Amino acid sequence: MDIRNLKGVGAARAELLAARGIHNVRDLLLYFPRDFDDRRNIKAIADLTPMAINTFRAVIYNLPARSFSRGKSIVKLKIKDSTASITLTWFNQPYMTRAFVKEREYLFTGYVTENPYGLEMRSPIHEEVCKAQEYAYIIPIYPNIHGISQKIFRAIIKNALDIIKSRGALSVSGIEAQLFPEILPDAVMAGYNLMTRLHAIINIHMPQTPENFYKARRRLSFENFCIRLLALAKLKEILKVRCAPWDKLNVNIFLSRLPFPLTDGQHEALNDILRDMSSGYVMNRLIQGDVGCGKTAVAMAACYAAIQNKRQAALMAPTEVLARQHYISFNKVFAPLDIQVVLLIGGMPKSEHVKNSIKNGTAKMIIGTHALIQTDVEFYDLGLVITDEQHRFGVRQRLGLSEKGGSAARGDKINKCHVLIMTATPIPRTLALVLYGDMDYTRITGLPPGRNKVDTFYVTGAYRARVHKFIDKEVKLGHQVYVVCPSIETITEPMTETITQDNPPVESVNTAQDMQSVTDYAAKLSLSLPGVIVSVLHGKMKPYEKQEVMDLFYCGKIDVLVSTTVIEVGVNVPNASLMIVENADRFGLSQLHQLRGRVGRGKDKACCILISDAKSRAAIRKLKAMEKISDGFELAELDLRERGPGDFFGTAQHGTGVVDTREDMDILDQAQSAADLIIKNGTHEREPLAGEVNRALGSGIISL
Ligand code: ADP
Ligand code: MG
């Protein structure tokens, strides 16, 4: 049913709703609240719970006042009841000064914080008590829709629910089509104790009890995960593109030129790759392996195979620093085999010459950054694309990777090439399925022999002077040192951020005060350690500046590199033996593990020192875990359990609302077994589930 025909929605509101992707009653009811407010429980101000959404009622005796700070308008209103007082704050809503009438009583709902000045509620929603109809209910709180208040939106939802509750169905162009038919098979419904779909839709919007809200939410995210997983499985089938099988897959000549025999784990990964290349289908494989497990050698062998089959191979690194590093190591092995290796990165002199060699096929092995496939580079006959250390890649971007493959000269009908993605970010199995469910998956286990474990120590800031002496000692032994700080410059003023209901404060702002910054730290360190050459590296530097610093560090002209996490990915300086992480509590376990992996790459004993003054039990537990556990996957599983999955998705995937909490993870786990069951029973082929899966594929919803 068109949204305009719904009671409470006219043309103007229909437009506002459309801006949020709501076009019909179905869309409307699929716009779920992000939380609820239990208005059966209206509290006195003294009883409000900080860090949660609360409702209280109070009479207003004075009107709000408006002030400005850094170009932002702030409206504040101090309110008292017989128990206590609270400050209400609205950012950038100057009209709130006119929203109230003195001596009337209002209900306020919002996120409550507690600061040294007392209680505060930021951007609350309000309602005059005498007009409030939703008093003693549990009311849903929706993600804001521009131009439509919560109250009005709730009324619109109620009208829509009345229709489906009375009929359970809607008339769509003359056909009685049920709007929310059950899509999950009976076996899954019973096996996982799920609410029916219709019931869940009703209860997410209008729960009688909080328990019903949670049950509804579980059911709906369960369904959401199932659909995504089934869509990914289907995508994997769709992506199966036929290609001529490769036949020259003996890579022994190459292997004999490596200065070491492959580990068992490297062999297994290589076998998976060679099997894919001979399968007659385009390879689409993710290789995961802990830092230092030797992914580069596996990548080289794969490239060698491609080149043996008279195709070009391309390797893409996420940064120029890494691209250059790969160029050097590939050249060492490939040049004696008479294979021409070229490096292509932005702003390079002679790049025309390089592009020509790529186009006419004399360049066999091409190394560069992502620009390699995004720009006007033309390949002669690209057979294999490898991306290294790229763990934040969406499905859609991955689909783009193979597009440059094939050969116009040979007349390939399908312009696709083999794709291999290598990542050192250990992703727990459950998440790997959601993030990379469309790919085949190999995990390299084990490290090359003789690798020294990096000893890890967790100390407080009180030890900093001693740590600095240790730096001095390592440098005098001819070693190099990394220091990682969380920020670039010291922040002198407290950050002001608009905190709204959609963006509640997550941590206290003043922690910034004791945060170590790269520039300050480097300055202090050079003062206290004369004779030690200290340099900085951070994301705000120009690419050529970064390159210069990295080059100097590679060849040992810099002793200590103080940097932000820009060095996290893939950098290989075997002479570096000490990694110091300041404010270590600010980093996730997986990230700390990545940082630690930068040292211990040479023959000498390496060590990692984590400095933190954090007092929270979780932070201490985390840093102690780093001391004990050296396996990246074990840490990743722990990280997932401790902090929830947010970190694994990275910023690019934020806001998809896919898996946000640990509770979501549990549901995802169950949905994965359910999806397996559904595929096994073949029930995913049946309507209406098949329709939902196709809808997900079509809408791009799975480009996580
Ligand atoms: P990553 O998997 O982190 O990319 P690299 O490929 O950079 O690891 O390898 C790390 C180091 O281990 C390199 O110096 C490499 O030469 C060495 N290496 C790789 N494979 C082996 C092996 N089978 N035996 C001994 N050393 C190896
Ligand atoms: Mg690597």
XYZ file of C-alpha atoms and ligand atoms in Angstrom:
732
model
C 0.000 0.000 0.000
C 1.306 3.409 -0.934
C 2.353 5.354 2.091
C 0.274 8.391 1.082
C -2.938 6.456 1.625
C -2.080 5.776 5.211
C -3.843 7.831 7.854
C -1.525 10.545 9.168
C 0.644 10.699 6.051
C 0.082 13.366 3.428
C 2.175 14.339 0.440
C 4.629 16.362 2.516
C 5.302 13.636 5.044
C 5.424 11.009 2.321
C 8.333 12.919 0.852
C 10.171 13.074 4.167
C 9.648 9.340 4.597
C 10.797 8.619 1.059
C 14.066 10.367 1.859
C 14.597 7.572 4.372
C 13.723 4.885 1.868
C 10.189 4.430 3.166
C 7.768 4.207 0.245
C 5.049 1.869 1.386
C 3.551 0.319 4.485
C 5.955 -2.572 4.329
C 9.012 -0.283 4.326
C 7.455 1.664 7.150
C 7.018 -1.359 9.368
C 10.537 -2.489 8.547
C 11.878 0.778 9.963
C 12.689 -0.559 13.393
C 13.125 1.416 16.592
C 16.639 1.484 17.917
C 15.499 1.365 21.494
C 12.455 1.717 23.668
C 11.487 3.769 26.635
C 9.599 2.104 29.399
C 7.095 4.785 30.296
C 5.409 2.520 32.712
C 8.275 3.616 34.860
C 8.504 7.390 35.061
C 11.155 8.323 37.520
C 11.884 11.142 39.907
C 14.993 13.078 38.856
C 17.049 11.672 41.731
C 16.302 8.142 40.521
C 17.402 8.578 36.909
C 19.983 6.048 35.738
C 23.021 7.651 34.112
C 24.248 6.232 30.787
C 20.775 5.076 29.864
C 17.603 6.417 28.338
C 15.174 7.588 31.013
C 11.922 9.458 31.318
C 10.908 11.891 34.027
C 8.140 14.461 34.470
C 8.482 17.949 35.834
C 6.845 21.357 35.886
C 8.778 24.125 34.147
C 9.244 27.332 36.130
C 11.767 29.138 33.957
C 12.406 29.087 30.229
C 15.497 27.729 28.454
C 18.457 30.022 27.767
C 20.535 30.083 24.632
C 24.287 30.523 24.285
C 26.960 30.038 21.645
C 30.146 28.048 21.613
C 32.353 27.771 18.529
C 29.583 28.769 16.194
C 27.181 26.248 17.672
C 24.059 27.271 19.455
C 23.407 25.582 22.748
C 20.094 25.732 24.552
C 20.062 24.818 28.212
C 17.254 24.419 30.701
C 17.674 23.596 34.357
C 14.767 21.687 35.843
C 13.957 20.685 39.409
C 11.496 18.345 40.947
C 11.117 17.657 44.659
C 14.049 15.231 44.621
C 16.874 16.753 42.553
C 17.720 18.843 39.507
C 18.938 18.159 35.995
C 20.219 20.226 33.069
C 18.658 19.665 29.672
C 20.846 20.535 26.689
C 20.031 20.891 23.014
C 22.736 21.476 20.425
C 21.956 23.436 17.291
C 18.256 23.557 17.988
C 17.804 27.277 18.781
C 14.025 26.953 18.456
C 13.972 24.940 21.676
C 13.952 28.274 23.555
C 10.351 28.659 22.401
C 9.219 25.090 22.948
C 7.824 25.401 26.464
C 5.162 27.229 28.398
C 5.895 28.169 32.018
C 4.148 26.317 34.806
C 3.077 23.468 32.636
C 4.163 19.908 33.212
C 6.201 17.966 30.653
C 7.590 14.500 30.126
C 11.245 14.348 29.069
C 12.906 11.319 27.557
C 16.581 11.068 26.721
C 20.050 9.817 27.401
C 21.226 10.778 30.876
C 24.849 11.530 31.718
C 26.431 12.532 34.959
C 29.264 15.073 35.080
C 30.849 17.103 37.858
C 28.063 19.701 37.548
C 25.338 17.143 38.049
C 22.917 15.250 35.859
C 22.433 16.152 32.241
C 20.060 14.980 29.548
C 21.121 15.744 25.993
C 18.679 16.483 23.210
C 15.722 15.012 25.068
C 12.371 14.617 23.417
C 9.509 16.198 25.310
C 5.774 16.006 25.544
C 3.306 17.972 27.589
C 1.833 15.677 30.195
C -1.788 16.669 29.641
C -1.442 15.923 25.926
C 0.559 12.743 26.269
C -1.454 9.710 25.320
C 1.312 7.221 25.486
C 1.862 7.594 29.101
C 1.809 4.231 30.726
C 3.202 2.302 27.765
C 6.491 1.086 26.499
C 7.190 3.409 23.647
C 9.627 2.789 20.814
C 12.368 5.288 19.974
C 13.143 5.478 16.277
C 16.232 6.662 14.455
C 15.406 10.292 13.719
C 13.615 11.153 10.532
C 14.154 14.714 9.463
C 10.973 16.738 9.789
C 8.885 14.089 11.543
C 8.803 14.023 15.304
C 8.961 10.797 17.261
C 5.414 11.366 18.402
C 4.049 11.735 14.913
C 6.082 8.847 13.621
C 4.729 6.626 16.365
C 1.207 7.606 15.440
C 1.863 6.725 11.806
C 3.324 3.372 12.796
C 0.300 2.710 14.972
C -2.042 3.325 12.062
C -0.069 0.913 9.929
C -0.044 -1.714 12.659
C -3.803 -1.390 13.098
C -4.214 -2.415 9.492
C -2.047 -5.499 9.671
C -3.328 -6.490 13.071
C -6.917 -6.405 11.944
C -6.317 -8.173 8.691
C -2.868 -9.682 8.888
C -2.841 -8.890 5.232
C -3.124 -6.020 2.842
C -4.768 -5.571 -0.445
C -2.142 -5.086 -3.104
C -3.436 -4.335 -6.580
C -6.447 -6.514 -6.009
C -4.542 -9.511 -4.782
C -4.732 -10.338 -1.111
C -1.029 -10.563 -0.456
C 0.092 -11.172 3.021
C 2.517 -8.465 4.033
C 4.715 -10.356 6.442
C 4.360 -14.059 5.774
C 6.597 -16.402 7.704
C 9.761 -16.937 5.703
C 11.816 -19.180 7.940
C 11.170 -22.911 7.614
C 9.364 -24.708 10.459
C 12.480 -26.642 11.414
C 14.326 -23.385 12.074
C 11.393 -21.730 13.852
C 11.076 -24.609 16.260
C 14.783 -25.370 16.538
C 15.719 -21.829 17.530
C 12.586 -20.916 19.452
C 11.695 -17.899 17.337
C 8.709 -15.577 17.397
C 6.710 -15.576 14.156
C 7.511 -12.832 11.711
C 4.217 -10.988 11.980
C 4.296 -11.190 15.746
C 7.856 -9.860 15.793
C 6.990 -6.906 13.564
C 4.122 -5.995 15.886
C 6.187 -6.441 19.017
C 9.212 -4.502 17.897
C 6.974 -1.456 17.448
C 4.494 -1.977 20.250
C 5.782 -4.374 22.858
C 3.628 -5.100 25.895
C 6.733 -5.905 27.901
C 10.474 -5.320 27.446
C 10.878 -9.100 27.083
C 8.631 -9.050 24.047
C 10.706 -6.266 22.519
C 13.891 -8.289 22.969
C 12.289 -11.454 21.622
C 11.073 -9.560 18.591
C 14.482 -8.025 18.041
C 16.178 -11.402 18.291
C 13.812 -12.883 15.762
C 14.299 -10.006 13.347
C 18.086 -9.964 13.514
C 18.141 -13.726 13.232
C 16.133 -13.459 10.051
C 18.330 -10.623 8.794
C 21.490 -12.673 9.316
C 19.994 -15.752 7.723
C 19.040 -13.794 4.648
C 22.477 -12.214 4.368
C 24.246 -15.516 4.765
C 22.021 -17.189 2.203
C 22.551 -14.264 -0.152
C 26.315 -14.554 0.254
C 26.156 -18.279 -0.439
C 24.167 -17.529 -3.549
C 26.548 -14.772 -4.579
C 29.374 -17.258 -4.314
C 27.525 -19.486 -6.782
C 26.834 -16.556 -9.088
C 30.448 -15.462 -8.986
C 31.572 -18.838 -10.182
C 32.779 -17.866 -13.597
C 34.118 -20.456 -15.990
C 37.570 -19.959 -17.434
C 40.093 -22.091 -19.231
C 41.951 -24.234 -16.697
C 45.646 -23.464 -16.435
C 47.981 -26.367 -17.041
C 51.504 -25.199 -16.258
C 51.310 -25.433 -12.516
C 54.680 -26.851 -11.615
C 56.341 -24.162 -9.522
C 59.348 -26.183 -8.340
C 61.879 -24.063 -10.207
C 60.590 -21.045 -8.393
C 60.506 -22.798 -5.018
C 64.078 -23.976 -5.439
C 65.164 -20.356 -5.707
C 63.652 -19.354 -2.390
C 66.222 -19.199 0.411
C 64.004 -21.478 2.519
C 61.647 -24.425 2.139
C 57.958 -23.558 2.531
C 56.288 -24.405 5.805
C 53.447 -26.954 5.796
C 50.957 -24.120 6.130
C 52.413 -22.291 3.128
C 52.342 -25.517 1.101
C 48.687 -26.128 1.879
C 47.747 -22.596 0.887
C 49.702 -22.860 -2.337
C 48.015 -26.165 -3.131
C 44.589 -24.591 -2.657
C 45.588 -21.841 -5.078
C 47.010 -24.176 -7.714
C 43.924 -26.369 -7.471
C 41.744 -23.287 -8.088
C 43.843 -22.331 -11.097
C 43.343 -25.723 -12.675
C 39.655 -25.971 -11.763
C 38.188 -24.254 -14.800
C 36.569 -21.634 -12.556
C 37.850 -18.205 -11.670
C 39.553 -18.233 -8.289
C 38.093 -16.037 -5.563
C 40.035 -16.867 -2.451
C 40.909 -15.270 0.857
C 44.151 -16.289 2.536
C 44.436 -15.449 6.170
C 47.642 -15.903 8.049
C 49.164 -14.379 11.106
C 51.839 -11.700 10.695
C 55.117 -13.253 9.659
C 53.658 -16.567 8.502
C 55.096 -15.923 5.048
C 52.202 -14.868 2.863
C 54.516 -13.052 0.463
C 56.250 -16.259 -0.606
C 52.864 -17.853 -1.305
C 51.824 -14.797 -3.312
C 55.034 -14.976 -5.318
C 54.507 -18.632 -6.131
C 50.970 -17.860 -7.317
C 52.286 -15.047 -9.523
C 54.972 -17.331 -10.873
C 52.286 -19.840 -11.848
C 50.312 -17.133 -13.655
C 53.387 -16.003 -15.546
C 54.217 -19.625 -16.491
C 50.771 -19.728 -18.049
C 51.688 -16.671 -20.096
C 49.504 -14.297 -18.095
C 50.406 -11.172 -16.209
C 50.126 -11.005 -12.433
C 49.391 -7.895 -10.384
C 49.995 -7.362 -6.701
C 48.276 -4.490 -4.951
C 49.414 -3.148 -1.619
C 47.399 -0.719 0.527
C 50.259 1.796 0.813
C 53.118 2.980 -1.369
C 55.569 2.031 1.331
C 54.442 -1.571 1.109
C 54.294 -1.543 -2.676
C 57.949 -0.498 -2.859
C 58.907 -3.108 -0.318
C 57.175 -5.825 -2.340
C 58.786 -4.547 -5.510
C 62.225 -5.023 -4.018
C 61.571 -8.538 -2.736
C 59.829 -9.723 -5.929
C 62.593 -8.357 -8.085
C 65.195 -10.256 -6.090
C 63.565 -13.576 -6.922
C 62.060 -12.879 -10.343
C 64.851 -10.949 -12.080
C 67.208 -13.984 -12.179
C 64.315 -15.964 -13.684
C 64.090 -13.391 -16.443
C 60.715 -12.129 -15.356
C 60.258 -8.396 -15.678
C 58.850 -6.755 -12.559
C 57.516 -3.193 -12.657
C 56.355 -0.796 -9.977
C 53.488 1.563 -10.697
C 52.437 4.139 -8.160
C 50.939 7.596 -8.449
C 53.132 10.539 -9.431
C 56.033 8.377 -10.517
C 58.440 9.650 -13.150
C 58.611 7.396 -16.220
C 55.143 6.026 -15.441
C 54.210 6.278 -19.144
C 57.028 3.925 -19.940
C 55.840 1.502 -17.269
C 52.237 1.709 -18.456
C 53.380 0.880 -21.963
C 55.231 -2.180 -20.791
C 52.078 -3.294 -18.982
C 50.031 -2.739 -22.086
C 52.365 -4.468 -24.510
C 52.976 -7.373 -22.157
C 56.719 -7.078 -21.578
C 56.008 -6.373 -17.918
C 54.921 -9.684 -16.441
C 54.753 -8.866 -12.767
C 53.092 -5.572 -11.856
C 53.240 -4.162 -8.367
C 51.443 -1.075 -7.135
C 48.770 0.421 -4.940
C 45.027 0.206 -5.533
C 45.361 2.898 -8.133
C 46.610 0.073 -10.303
C 43.148 -1.156 -11.148
C 41.252 2.053 -10.606
C 43.069 4.236 -13.123
C 43.593 4.075 -16.837
C 46.101 1.250 -16.663
C 45.614 -1.232 -19.485
C 46.865 -4.759 -19.151
C 48.017 -6.982 -21.965
C 46.664 -10.149 -20.422
C 46.038 -10.052 -16.702
C 45.523 -13.483 -15.191
C 45.853 -12.938 -11.463
C 45.231 -10.066 -9.079
C 46.468 -10.262 -5.501
C 45.677 -7.712 -2.840
C 47.885 -7.851 0.173
C 47.040 -6.869 3.735
C 43.718 -5.525 2.684
C 41.261 -6.433 5.358
C 38.715 -3.685 4.866
C 37.363 -4.619 1.511
C 33.656 -4.761 0.743
C 32.098 -7.375 -1.493
C 31.442 -4.833 -4.187
C 35.037 -3.626 -4.281
C 36.158 -7.201 -4.500
C 33.861 -7.794 -7.440
C 35.608 -4.911 -9.207
C 39.011 -6.518 -8.787
C 38.841 -9.081 -11.494
C 37.327 -6.797 -14.101
C 40.648 -5.938 -15.710
C 41.439 -9.556 -16.420
C 41.472 -11.515 -19.619
C 42.798 -10.616 -22.996
C 41.113 -8.766 -25.801
C 43.820 -10.157 -28.091
C 42.905 -13.751 -27.267
C 39.244 -12.888 -27.528
C 38.215 -13.994 -24.043
C 34.494 -13.730 -23.743
C 34.603 -13.320 -20.039
C 36.895 -10.631 -18.821
C 37.684 -12.101 -15.463
C 40.861 -13.122 -13.730
C 41.805 -15.037 -10.631
C 41.575 -13.065 -7.413
C 43.486 -13.707 -4.242
C 43.167 -11.627 -1.102
C 45.739 -11.904 1.656
C 45.144 -10.591 5.106
C 46.989 -10.744 8.388
C 44.009 -9.611 10.399
C 42.850 -12.729 12.135
C 39.114 -12.745 11.822
C 37.177 -15.210 13.938
C 35.394 -17.811 11.867
C 31.887 -16.517 12.536
C 32.744 -13.061 11.280
C 34.823 -14.322 8.381
C 31.652 -15.940 7.066
C 29.726 -12.681 7.125
C 32.567 -10.564 5.776
C 33.900 -12.969 3.199
C 31.097 -15.492 2.793
C 31.260 -15.085 -0.979
C 34.852 -16.328 -1.120
C 36.766 -19.530 -0.587
C 38.880 -19.405 2.445
C 42.315 -20.694 3.466
C 44.012 -20.131 6.747
C 47.794 -20.478 6.933
C 48.646 -22.014 10.265
C 52.055 -22.058 11.876
C 55.071 -19.803 11.510
C 58.417 -20.429 9.770
C 60.832 -22.362 11.997
C 63.261 -20.590 14.281
C 60.971 -17.624 14.682
C 61.465 -16.029 18.067
C 58.426 -15.309 20.118
C 58.136 -11.593 20.822
C 58.297 -11.202 24.595
C 55.571 -8.863 25.707
C 55.507 -6.784 28.878
C 52.723 -4.652 30.226
C 53.891 -1.783 32.450
C 52.503 1.478 33.816
C 53.740 4.960 32.971
C 55.870 4.859 36.124
C 58.269 2.678 34.158
C 58.622 5.087 31.262
C 62.096 6.325 32.256
C 63.351 2.750 32.450
C 61.771 1.931 29.119
C 63.630 4.857 27.601
C 66.902 3.537 29.002
C 66.058 0.251 27.355
C 65.586 2.064 24.047
C 69.046 3.543 24.457
C 70.503 0.123 25.141
C 68.875 -1.492 22.092
C 70.046 1.336 19.835
C 73.601 0.997 21.156
C 73.411 -2.704 20.218
C 72.677 -1.577 16.669
C 68.950 -2.312 16.747
C 66.009 -0.130 15.836
C 62.917 0.771 17.778
C 59.284 1.655 17.079
C 57.205 3.780 19.429
C 53.495 3.979 18.701
C 51.367 6.786 20.156
C 47.622 7.126 19.717
C 47.574 10.743 18.544
C 49.590 13.020 16.291
C 49.604 16.227 18.260
C 48.705 16.991 21.817
C 45.167 18.197 22.064
C 45.177 21.215 24.340
C 41.518 22.075 24.325
C 38.865 19.569 25.193
C 36.966 18.344 22.197
C 33.421 19.469 21.877
C 31.197 17.171 20.005
C 27.524 17.325 19.404
C 26.059 14.594 21.424
C 22.590 13.642 20.414
C 20.331 10.748 21.086
C 21.714 9.039 18.034
C 25.242 9.742 19.135
C 25.478 9.231 22.874
C 28.871 9.830 24.496
C 30.881 6.622 24.703
C 33.825 7.719 26.763
C 34.791 10.610 28.894
C 36.389 13.399 26.929
C 39.092 14.364 29.402
C 41.024 11.121 28.916
C 42.603 13.036 26.027
C 44.728 14.864 28.566
C 47.059 11.969 29.305
C 47.255 10.753 25.749
C 50.749 10.552 24.291
C 51.263 12.312 20.997
C 53.799 11.553 18.306
C 55.298 15.029 17.970
C 55.676 15.720 21.697
C 56.985 12.293 22.417
C 59.613 12.418 19.717
C 60.795 15.835 20.892
C 61.102 14.691 24.502
C 62.793 11.464 23.534
C 65.494 13.142 21.454
C 66.195 15.496 24.347
C 66.558 12.715 26.867
C 68.557 10.388 24.600
C 71.247 12.475 22.933
C 72.996 10.585 20.169
C 69.869 8.590 19.306
C 68.260 9.599 16.025
C 64.501 9.955 16.470
C 62.039 10.615 13.680
C 58.266 10.834 13.352
C 55.770 9.254 10.992
C 52.059 9.939 10.862
C 49.106 10.145 8.570
C 49.130 13.915 8.186
C 52.536 13.890 6.499
C 52.804 14.144 2.716
C 53.342 10.823 0.923
C 56.892 11.727 -0.118
C 57.743 12.790 3.438
C 56.505 9.464 4.726
C 58.477 7.642 2.080
C 61.638 9.508 2.968
C 61.294 8.631 6.633
C 60.527 4.975 5.834
C 63.530 4.769 3.501
C 65.812 6.186 6.168
C 64.413 3.755 8.710
C 64.876 0.790 6.347
C 68.516 1.552 5.796
C 69.168 2.154 9.481
C 69.709 5.904 9.404
C 66.886 6.420 11.901
C 67.146 4.637 15.243
C 63.735 5.287 16.709
C 60.574 5.808 14.751
C 57.795 7.455 16.732
C 54.571 7.000 14.815
C 50.848 6.566 14.852
C 49.394 3.262 13.705
C 50.302 4.006 10.071
C 53.081 1.459 10.489
C 50.595 -1.182 11.485
C 50.233 -2.822 8.127
C 52.861 -5.128 6.711
C 56.035 -3.112 7.197
C 59.112 -5.321 7.323
C 62.295 -4.024 8.945
C 64.084 -7.091 10.349
C 66.549 -5.001 12.337
C 63.787 -3.538 14.500
C 63.792 -5.373 17.808
C 61.716 -3.268 20.153
C 58.117 -2.088 19.892
C 56.742 0.297 22.468
C 53.048 1.117 22.512
C 51.952 4.113 24.558
C 48.369 4.307 25.889
C 48.190 0.669 24.882
C 44.706 0.322 26.384
C 43.364 2.461 23.546
C 44.068 -0.224 20.988
C 42.197 -3.430 20.388
C 43.838 -6.801 20.930
C 44.041 -7.517 17.238
C 45.596 -4.155 16.569
C 48.150 -4.604 19.344
C 48.990 -7.966 17.890
C 49.527 -6.408 14.468
C 51.800 -3.787 15.982
C 53.767 -6.407 17.849
C 54.225 -8.263 14.578
C 56.391 -5.407 13.272
C 59.275 -6.654 15.405
C 60.809 -10.096 15.728
C 61.299 -10.376 11.991
C 65.049 -10.770 12.211
C 67.319 -13.232 13.956
C 67.545 -11.299 17.212
C 65.316 -11.561 20.220
C 62.562 -8.978 20.045
C 60.381 -7.444 22.655
C 57.178 -5.452 22.913
C 56.375 -3.116 25.797
C 52.819 -1.991 26.366
C 52.527 1.125 28.510
C 49.211 2.008 30.069
C 47.857 3.695 33.142
C 44.307 2.607 32.492
C 42.573 1.414 35.621
C 39.584 -0.408 34.201
C 39.469 -4.156 34.728
C 38.754 -4.788 31.069
C 41.832 -2.812 29.985
C 44.076 -4.603 32.436
C 42.689 -7.992 31.402
C 43.333 -7.138 27.773
C 46.946 -6.091 28.275
C 47.638 -9.130 30.430
C 46.245 -11.307 27.662
C 48.815 -9.781 25.310
C 51.576 -10.905 27.678
C 50.300 -14.467 27.752
C 48.909 -15.147 24.274
C 50.992 -14.986 21.123
C 48.543 -16.545 18.663
C 46.672 -13.943 16.606
C 43.541 -16.013 16.132
C 43.234 -16.753 19.814
C 43.508 -13.019 20.501
C 40.939 -12.217 17.846
C 38.408 -14.585 19.399
C 39.072 -12.995 22.766
C 38.749 -9.505 21.304
C 35.421 -10.439 19.820
C 34.161 -11.699 23.156
C 35.496 -8.698 25.089
C 34.581 -5.830 22.843
C 32.012 -7.094 20.449
C 32.468 -7.151 16.706
C 32.512 -3.432 15.876
C 36.270 -3.267 15.384
C 36.393 -6.012 12.845
C 34.130 -4.159 10.497
C 36.067 -0.921 10.538
C 34.682 2.473 9.726
C 33.728 1.629 6.170
C 31.180 -0.865 7.374
C 29.822 1.189 10.207
C 26.219 2.165 10.299
C 25.048 -0.952 8.534
C 23.670 -2.080 11.864
C 24.675 -5.596 11.001
C 26.453 -6.995 14.003
C 26.911 -4.415 16.700
C 26.881 -6.168 19.995
C 27.952 -9.381 21.590
C 24.325 -10.389 21.714
C 24.250 -9.937 17.936
C 27.258 -12.249 17.709
C 25.403 -15.000 19.529
C 22.471 -14.573 17.202
C 24.822 -14.590 14.212
C 26.323 -17.847 15.426
C 22.901 -19.449 15.559
C 21.845 -17.944 12.256
C 24.896 -19.500 10.657
C 23.935 -22.985 11.726
C 20.363 -22.256 10.689
C 21.513 -21.093 7.239
C 23.561 -24.292 6.866
C 20.472 -26.306 7.764
C 18.319 -24.360 5.331
C 20.773 -24.962 2.499
C 21.089 -28.627 3.414
C 17.303 -29.063 3.321
C 16.986 -27.054 0.141
C 14.347 -24.826 1.747
C 16.138 -21.656 0.596
C 14.852 -22.376 -2.910
C 11.285 -21.988 -1.689
C 9.255 -18.808 -1.651
C 8.940 -16.504 0.184
C 12.470 -16.968 1.578
C 13.994 -17.143 -1.898
C 12.340 -13.822 -2.685
C 13.889 -12.172 0.358
C 17.321 -13.534 -0.525
C 17.048 -12.166 -4.044
C 15.849 -8.858 -2.721
C 18.958 -8.698 -0.501
C 21.203 -9.504 -3.440
C 19.519 -6.972 -5.667
C 19.569 -4.132 -3.170
C 23.282 -4.448 -2.571
C 22.509 -5.027 1.086
C 25.285 -7.572 1.331
C 28.023 -5.193 0.288
C 28.920 -5.056 3.942
P 53.521 -11.968 6.187
O 52.731 -13.224 6.159
O 53.337 -11.223 7.463
O 53.313 -11.121 4.969
P 56.159 -12.216 5.131
O 55.743 -12.835 3.873
O 56.547 -10.796 5.111
O 55.037 -12.425 6.231
O 57.329 -13.102 5.748
C 57.941 -12.757 6.959
C 59.389 -13.185 6.948
O 59.489 -14.602 6.981
C 60.117 -12.731 5.716
O 61.372 -12.218 6.110
C 60.275 -14.014 4.902
O 61.445 -14.000 4.104
C 60.355 -15.087 5.956
N 59.828 -16.396 5.522
C 58.720 -16.624 4.811
N 58.511 -17.948 4.626
C 59.521 -18.577 5.263
C 59.883 -19.961 5.435
N 59.139 -20.953 4.921
N 61.003 -20.243 6.129
C 61.749 -19.249 6.664
N 61.478 -17.931 6.536
C 60.382 -17.589 5.844
Mg 52.851 -9.343 4.306
